[in-house]
Amino acid sequence: LVRNADTAMYHAKRGGRDDFRVYKHSMTSEAHEVMSKSSGLKRALINNELFVVYQPQYDTFSGRIFGAEALVRWNHPSKGILRPAEFLDVAEQTGIIVDLDDYVFNLIFEDLLEWIEQGAIDDDFKISVNFSGRKLFSEQLLQHLTERHEQAPTISQRITLELTERDMITNIEQCQQSIEQIKQLGFKIAIDDFGTGYSSLATLKHLPVDVLKLDRSFISGLGDDSVDYVIIESILSIAKGLNLQAIAEGVETDLQLQSLKDIGCDAAQGYYLSYPIDKEELLQLLAEQKAG
Ligand code: C2E
Ligand code: CA
Ligand code: CA
Ligand code: CA
């Protein structure tokens, strides 16, 4: 259903570009949309309209949930629940993303504090959170992470910051510095959508990351595309050699999961394993897991 909506949106835009008059019209309405969305987003941050859903991450061999990725959602007062594709671009364009990522980070930090206090999660349970690259170089981020670290030093190691290669590679030297400082505080760093950038190997060479997220585009071909099989095998062998965790994302079928296990990939997330769920559902799953 969600995919159909995305596809419809794509075709609408394409269609618009082929027709000059429609194109002109859509420009105006696009500009209007950016304005109304950015003021809407500012309001959303004040009125607590943003929340996160969690997608569980599984050990492919034991079936155990070892962590979850937080994904932001906007509970829009008139439009209902919006996914990031509908508002992240505007957030990036306007710089609101810095506050948005701060906000999301606070949400997962508070959740972690609460879950630890309740004894709801195992000692090694981790939360992954997405960060826009713009953020990586902001003093605000480092200050925020430092404050949070001082508030609860042991929680840092449970938090992985996910960044894309594109965001990392644009200024590798500055990025190196930021990442080292972030890691000193105990946080982990993951490269999101690994393999889709132009310089995946250069990123690995220069940046001390902890986790590789294997992009869904490679996983989707598993089972019928031998090229994807070889690519994933190679990435896994690099990950092993560099002592990094590799997590496959976007696992949608049993065939894909079995293929991953055949290649030796021990960590995965995707609709086949679990959709992103709200925190009550996540805690429920973890409780069931504990009960055995
Ligand atoms: P991502 O980090 O690559 O996250 C994975 C996206 O794929 C999520 O979409 C997730 O719901 C979806 N997904 C998970 N499993 C499957 C699967 O098996 N099949 C398919 N087709 N899709 C799957 P979502 O939640 O719409 O997020 C889209 C993107 O928005 C994320 O891509 C991430 O780049 C960004 N994002 C999400 N939350 C945040 C945030 O708090 N801050 C920032 N800066 N970016 C965020
Ligand atoms: Ca991600
Ligand atoms: Ca990803
Ligand atoms: Ca992505």
JSON list of C-alpha atoms in Angstrom, two decimals, residues 164-242:
[
{"chain": "A", "resi": 164, "resn": "THR", "atom": "CA", "xyz": [24.98, 7.77, 4.61]},
{"chain": "A", "resi": 165, "resn": "GLU", "atom": "CA", "xyz": [28.22, 7.65, 2.63]},
{"chain": "A", "resi": 166, "resn": "ARG", "atom": "CA", "xyz": [27.12, 10.65, 0.63]},
{"chain": "A", "resi": 167, "resn": "ASP", "atom": "CA", "xyz": [26.98, 12.67, 3.83]},
{"chain": "A", "resi": 168, "resn": "MET", "atom": "CA", "xyz": [30.30, 11.37, 5.08]},
{"chain": "A", "resi": 169, "resn": "ILE", "atom": "CA", "xyz": [32.39, 11.66, 1.98]},
{"chain": "A", "resi": 170, "resn": "THR", "atom": "CA", "xyz": [31.71, 15.31, 1.15]},
{"chain": "A", "resi": 171, "resn": "ASN", "atom": "CA", "xyz": [34.20, 16.47, 3.76]},
{"chain": "A", "resi": 172, "resn": "ILE", "atom": "CA", "xyz": [36.16, 13.49, 4.86]},
{"chain": "A", "resi": 173, "resn": "GLU", "atom": "CA", "xyz": [38.67, 15.27, 7.08]},
{"chain": "A", "resi": 174, "resn": "GLN", "atom": "CA", "xyz": [36.08, 17.15, 9.09]},
{"chain": "A", "resi": 175, "resn": "CYS", "atom": "CA", "xyz": [33.97, 14.03, 9.18]},
{"chain": "A", "resi": 176, "resn": "GLN", "atom": "CA", "xyz": [36.88, 12.03, 10.55]},
{"chain": "A", "resi": 177, "resn": "GLN", "atom": "CA", "xyz": [37.25, 14.48, 13.40]},
{"chain": "A", "resi": 178, "resn": "SER", "atom": "CA", "xyz": [33.56, 14.52, 14.24]},
{"chain": "A", "resi": 179, "resn": "ILE", "atom": "CA", "xyz": [33.32, 10.76, 14.15]},
{"chain": "A", "resi": 180, "resn": "GLU", "atom": "CA", "xyz": [36.31, 10.33, 16.41]},
{"chain": "A", "resi": 181, "resn": "GLN", "atom": "CA", "xyz": [34.84, 12.75, 18.94]},
{"chain": "A", "resi": 182, "resn": "ILE", "atom": "CA", "xyz": [31.46, 11.03, 18.79]},
{"chain": "A", "resi": 183, "resn": "LYS", "atom": "CA", "xyz": [33.07, 7.64, 19.27]},
{"chain": "A", "resi": 184, "resn": "GLN", "atom": "CA", "xyz": [35.05, 8.90, 22.24]},
{"chain": "A", "resi": 185, "resn": "LEU", "atom": "CA", "xyz": [31.74, 9.55, 23.92]},
{"chain": "A", "resi": 186, "resn": "GLY", "atom": "CA", "xyz": [30.93, 5.88, 23.40]},
{"chain": "A", "resi": 187, "resn": "PHE", "atom": "CA", "xyz": [28.41, 6.14, 20.55]},
{"chain": "A", "resi": 188, "resn": "LYS", "atom": "CA", "xyz": [28.67, 3.80, 17.56]},
{"chain": "A", "resi": 189, "resn": "ILE", "atom": "CA", "xyz": [28.62, 4.87, 13.92]},
{"chain": "A", "resi": 190, "resn": "ALA", "atom": "CA", "xyz": [26.94, 3.02, 11.05]},
{"chain": "A", "resi": 191, "resn": "ILE", "atom": "CA", "xyz": [27.17, 3.66, 7.32]},
{"chain": "A", "resi": 192, "resn": "ASP", "atom": "CA", "xyz": [23.61, 3.57, 6.02]},
{"chain": "A", "resi": 193, "resn": "ASP", "atom": "CA", "xyz": [22.72, 2.32, 2.52]},
{"chain": "A", "resi": 194, "resn": "PHE", "atom": "CA", "xyz": [26.23, 0.93, 2.22]},
{"chain": "A", "resi": 195, "resn": "GLY", "atom": "CA", "xyz": [27.35, 0.26, -1.33]},
{"chain": "A", "resi": 196, "resn": "THR", "atom": "CA", "xyz": [25.10, 2.79, -3.03]},
{"chain": "A", "resi": 197, "resn": "GLY", "atom": "CA", "xyz": [27.55, 5.72, -2.90]},
{"chain": "A", "resi": 198, "resn": "TYR", "atom": "CA", "xyz": [30.40, 6.36, -5.29]},
{"chain": "A", "resi": 199, "resn": "SER", "atom": "CA", "xyz": [33.13, 5.90, -2.72]},
{"chain": "A", "resi": 200, "resn": "SER", "atom": "CA", "xyz": [32.14, 3.15, -0.33]},
{"chain": "A", "resi": 201, "resn": "LEU", "atom": "CA", "xyz": [35.64, 1.80, -0.04]},
{"chain": "A", "resi": 202, "resn": "ALA", "atom": "CA", "xyz": [37.19, 5.22, 0.48]},
{"chain": "A", "resi": 203, "resn": "THR", "atom": "CA", "xyz": [34.71, 5.82, 3.29]},
{"chain": "A", "resi": 204, "resn": "LEU", "atom": "CA", "xyz": [35.88, 2.62, 4.94]},
{"chain": "A", "resi": 205, "resn": "LYS", "atom": "CA", "xyz": [39.51, 3.49, 4.46]},
{"chain": "A", "resi": 206, "resn": "HIS", "atom": "CA", "xyz": [39.26, 6.88, 6.10]},
{"chain": "A", "resi": 207, "resn": "LEU", "atom": "CA", "xyz": [36.48, 6.68, 8.63]},
{"chain": "A", "resi": 208, "resn": "PRO", "atom": "CA", "xyz": [36.48, 4.54, 11.79]},
{"chain": "A", "resi": 209, "resn": "VAL", "atom": "CA", "xyz": [32.92, 3.25, 11.58]},
{"chain": "A", "resi": 210, "resn": "ASP", "atom": "CA", "xyz": [31.43, 0.29, 13.48]},
{"chain": "A", "resi": 211, "resn": "VAL", "atom": "CA", "xyz": [28.52, -0.96, 11.40]},
{"chain": "A", "resi": 212, "resn": "LEU", "atom": "CA", "xyz": [27.67, -1.38, 7.69]},
{"chain": "A", "resi": 213, "resn": "LYS", "atom": "CA", "xyz": [24.03, -1.39, 6.67]},
{"chain": "A", "resi": 214, "resn": "LEU", "atom": "CA", "xyz": [23.80, -3.38, 3.44]},
{"chain": "A", "resi": 215, "resn": "ASP", "atom": "CA", "xyz": [21.44, -1.49, 1.19]},
{"chain": "A", "resi": 216, "resn": "ARG", "atom": "CA", "xyz": [18.10, -3.01, 0.29]},
{"chain": "A", "resi": 217, "resn": "SER", "atom": "CA", "xyz": [18.88, -2.81, -3.44]},
{"chain": "A", "resi": 218, "resn": "PHE", "atom": "CA", "xyz": [21.40, -5.66, -3.03]},
{"chain": "A", "resi": 219, "resn": "ILE", "atom": "CA", "xyz": [19.15, -7.74, -0.81]},
{"chain": "A", "resi": 220, "resn": "SER", "atom": "CA", "xyz": [16.19, -7.59, -3.19]},
{"chain": "A", "resi": 221, "resn": "GLY", "atom": "CA", "xyz": [18.11, -9.47, -5.89]},
{"chain": "A", "resi": 222, "resn": "LEU", "atom": "CA", "xyz": [19.13, -12.35, -3.61]},
{"chain": "A", "resi": 223, "resn": "GLY", "atom": "CA", "xyz": [17.87, -15.65, -4.90]},
{"chain": "A", "resi": 224, "resn": "ASP", "atom": "CA", "xyz": [17.73, -14.71, -8.57]},
{"chain": "A", "resi": 225, "resn": "ASP", "atom": "CA", "xyz": [20.59, -12.29, -9.20]},
{"chain": "A", "resi": 226, "resn": "SER", "atom": "CA", "xyz": [24.01, -13.88, -8.78]},
{"chain": "A", "resi": 227, "resn": "VAL", "atom": "CA", "xyz": [25.69, -10.45, -8.99]},
{"chain": "A", "resi": 228, "resn": "ASP", "atom": "CA", "xyz": [23.96, -9.32, -5.79]},
{"chain": "A", "resi": 229, "resn": "TYR", "atom": "CA", "xyz": [25.02, -12.54, -4.15]},
{"chain": "A", "resi": 230, "resn": "VAL", "atom": "CA", "xyz": [28.68, -11.90, -5.01]},
{"chain": "A", "resi": 231, "resn": "ILE", "atom": "CA", "xyz": [28.48, -8.24, -3.96]},
{"chain": "A", "resi": 232, "resn": "ILE", "atom": "CA", "xyz": [27.03, -9.11, -0.57]},
{"chain": "A", "resi": 233, "resn": "GLU", "atom": "CA", "xyz": [29.55, -11.87, -0.05]},
{"chain": "A", "resi": 234, "resn": "SER", "atom": "CA", "xyz": [32.37, -9.41, -0.77]},
{"chain": "A", "resi": 235, "resn": "ILE", "atom": "CA", "xyz": [30.99, -6.73, 1.53]},
{"chain": "A", "resi": 236, "resn": "LEU", "atom": "CA", "xyz": [30.65, -9.31, 4.29]},
{"chain": "A", "resi": 237, "resn": "SER", "atom": "CA", "xyz": [34.22, -10.41, 3.86]},
{"chain": "A", "resi": 238, "resn": "ILE", "atom": "CA", "xyz": [35.41, -6.80, 4.06]},
{"chain": "A", "resi": 239, "resn": "ALA", "atom": "CA", "xyz": [33.28, -6.27, 7.16]},
{"chain": "A", "resi": 240, "resn": "LYS", "atom": "CA", "xyz": [34.75, -9.36, 8.76]},
{"chain": "A", "resi": 241, "resn": "GLY", "atom": "CA", "xyz": [38.29, -8.31, 7.92]},
{"chain": "A", "resi": 242, "resn": "LEU", "atom": "CA", "xyz": [37.75, -4.87, 9.40]}
]
